[in-house]
Short mmCIF file of N, CA and C in Angstrom, two decimals:
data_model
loop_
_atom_site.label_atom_id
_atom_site.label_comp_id
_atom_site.label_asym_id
_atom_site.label_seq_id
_atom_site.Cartn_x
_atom_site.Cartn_y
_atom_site.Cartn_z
N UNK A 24 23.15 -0.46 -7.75
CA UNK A 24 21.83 -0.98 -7.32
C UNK A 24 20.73 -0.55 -8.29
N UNK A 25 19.57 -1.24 -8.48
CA UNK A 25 18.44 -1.12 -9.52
C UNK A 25 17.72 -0.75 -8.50
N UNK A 26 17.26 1.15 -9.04
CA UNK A 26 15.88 1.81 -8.58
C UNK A 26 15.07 0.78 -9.00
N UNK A 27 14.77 0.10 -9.52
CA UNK A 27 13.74 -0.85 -9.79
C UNK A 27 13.38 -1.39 -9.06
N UNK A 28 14.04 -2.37 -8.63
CA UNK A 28 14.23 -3.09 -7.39
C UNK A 28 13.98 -2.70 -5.79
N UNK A 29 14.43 -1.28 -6.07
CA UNK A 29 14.75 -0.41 -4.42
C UNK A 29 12.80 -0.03 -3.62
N UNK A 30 12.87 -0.94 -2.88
CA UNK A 30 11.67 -0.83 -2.06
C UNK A 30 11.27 0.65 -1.61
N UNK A 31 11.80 1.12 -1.62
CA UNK A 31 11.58 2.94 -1.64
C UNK A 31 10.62 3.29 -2.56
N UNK A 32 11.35 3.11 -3.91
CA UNK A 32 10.81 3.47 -4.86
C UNK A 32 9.76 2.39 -5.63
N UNK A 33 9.49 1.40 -5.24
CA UNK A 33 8.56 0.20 -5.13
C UNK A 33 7.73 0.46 -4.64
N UNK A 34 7.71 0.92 -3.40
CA UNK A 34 6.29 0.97 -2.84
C UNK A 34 5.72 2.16 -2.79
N UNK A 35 5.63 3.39 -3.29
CA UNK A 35 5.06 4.76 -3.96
C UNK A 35 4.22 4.18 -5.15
N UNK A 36 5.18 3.74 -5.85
CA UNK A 36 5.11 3.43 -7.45
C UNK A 36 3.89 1.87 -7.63
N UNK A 37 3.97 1.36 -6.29
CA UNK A 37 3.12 0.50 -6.39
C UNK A 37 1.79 0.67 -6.31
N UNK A 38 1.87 1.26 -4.98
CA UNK A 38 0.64 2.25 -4.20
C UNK A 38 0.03 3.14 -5.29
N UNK A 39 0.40 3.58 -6.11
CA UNK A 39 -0.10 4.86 -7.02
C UNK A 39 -0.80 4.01 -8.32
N UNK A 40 0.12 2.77 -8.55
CA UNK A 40 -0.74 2.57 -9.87
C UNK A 40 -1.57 1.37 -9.29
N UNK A 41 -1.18 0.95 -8.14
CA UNK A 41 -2.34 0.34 -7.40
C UNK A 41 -3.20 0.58 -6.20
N UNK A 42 -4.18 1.43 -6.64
CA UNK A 42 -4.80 1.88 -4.98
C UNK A 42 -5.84 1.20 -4.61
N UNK A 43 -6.48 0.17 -5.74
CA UNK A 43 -7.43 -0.59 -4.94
C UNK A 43 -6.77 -1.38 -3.94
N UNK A 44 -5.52 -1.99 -3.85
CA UNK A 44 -5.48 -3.07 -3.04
C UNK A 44 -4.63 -2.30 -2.10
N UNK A 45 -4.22 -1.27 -2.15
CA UNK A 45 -3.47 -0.10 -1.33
C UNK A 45 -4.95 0.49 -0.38
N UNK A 46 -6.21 0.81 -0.86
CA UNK A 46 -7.61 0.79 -0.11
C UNK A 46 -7.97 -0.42 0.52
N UNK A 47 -8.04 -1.19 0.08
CA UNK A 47 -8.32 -2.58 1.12
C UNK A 47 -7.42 -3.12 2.26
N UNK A 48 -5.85 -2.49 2.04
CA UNK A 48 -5.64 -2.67 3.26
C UNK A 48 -5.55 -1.67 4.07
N UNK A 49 -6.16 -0.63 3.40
CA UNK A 49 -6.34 0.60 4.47
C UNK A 49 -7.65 0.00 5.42
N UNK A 50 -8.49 -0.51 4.71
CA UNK A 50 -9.83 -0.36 5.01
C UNK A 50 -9.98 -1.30 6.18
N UNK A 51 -9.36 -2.48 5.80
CA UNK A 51 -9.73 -3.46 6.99
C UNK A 51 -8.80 -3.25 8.10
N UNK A 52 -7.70 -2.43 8.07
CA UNK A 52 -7.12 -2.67 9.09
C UNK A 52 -7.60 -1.09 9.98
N UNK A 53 -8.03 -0.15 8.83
CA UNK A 53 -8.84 1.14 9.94
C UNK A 53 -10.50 0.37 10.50
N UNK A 54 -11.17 -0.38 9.97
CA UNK A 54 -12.05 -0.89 10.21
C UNK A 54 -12.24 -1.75 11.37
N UNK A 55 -10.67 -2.29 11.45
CA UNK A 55 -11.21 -3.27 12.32
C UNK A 55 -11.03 -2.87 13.91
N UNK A 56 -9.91 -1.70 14.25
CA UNK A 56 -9.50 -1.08 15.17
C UNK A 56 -10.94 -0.61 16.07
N UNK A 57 -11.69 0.41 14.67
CA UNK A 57 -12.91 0.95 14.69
C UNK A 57 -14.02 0.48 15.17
N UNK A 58 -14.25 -1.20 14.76
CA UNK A 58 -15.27 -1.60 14.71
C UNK A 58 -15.15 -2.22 16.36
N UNK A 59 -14.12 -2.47 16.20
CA UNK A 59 -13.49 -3.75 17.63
C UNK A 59 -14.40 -2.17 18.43
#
């Protein structure tokens, strides 16, 4: 199997070199719980 591939290690590796869009879905979905 390709660590590459392996969603484990995909989504750390995603999250880390992508945290703006890793923050936006923090944001709207703590936001909206919040706001509701």
């Amino acid at each position: 199997m390709n660590r590459d591939l392996d969603p484990t290690q995909s989504l750390p590796l995603t999250l880390a070199h992508y945290p703006e869009p890793r923050a936006k879905h923090l944001q709207p979905l703590l936001s909206s719980p919040t706001s509701t």
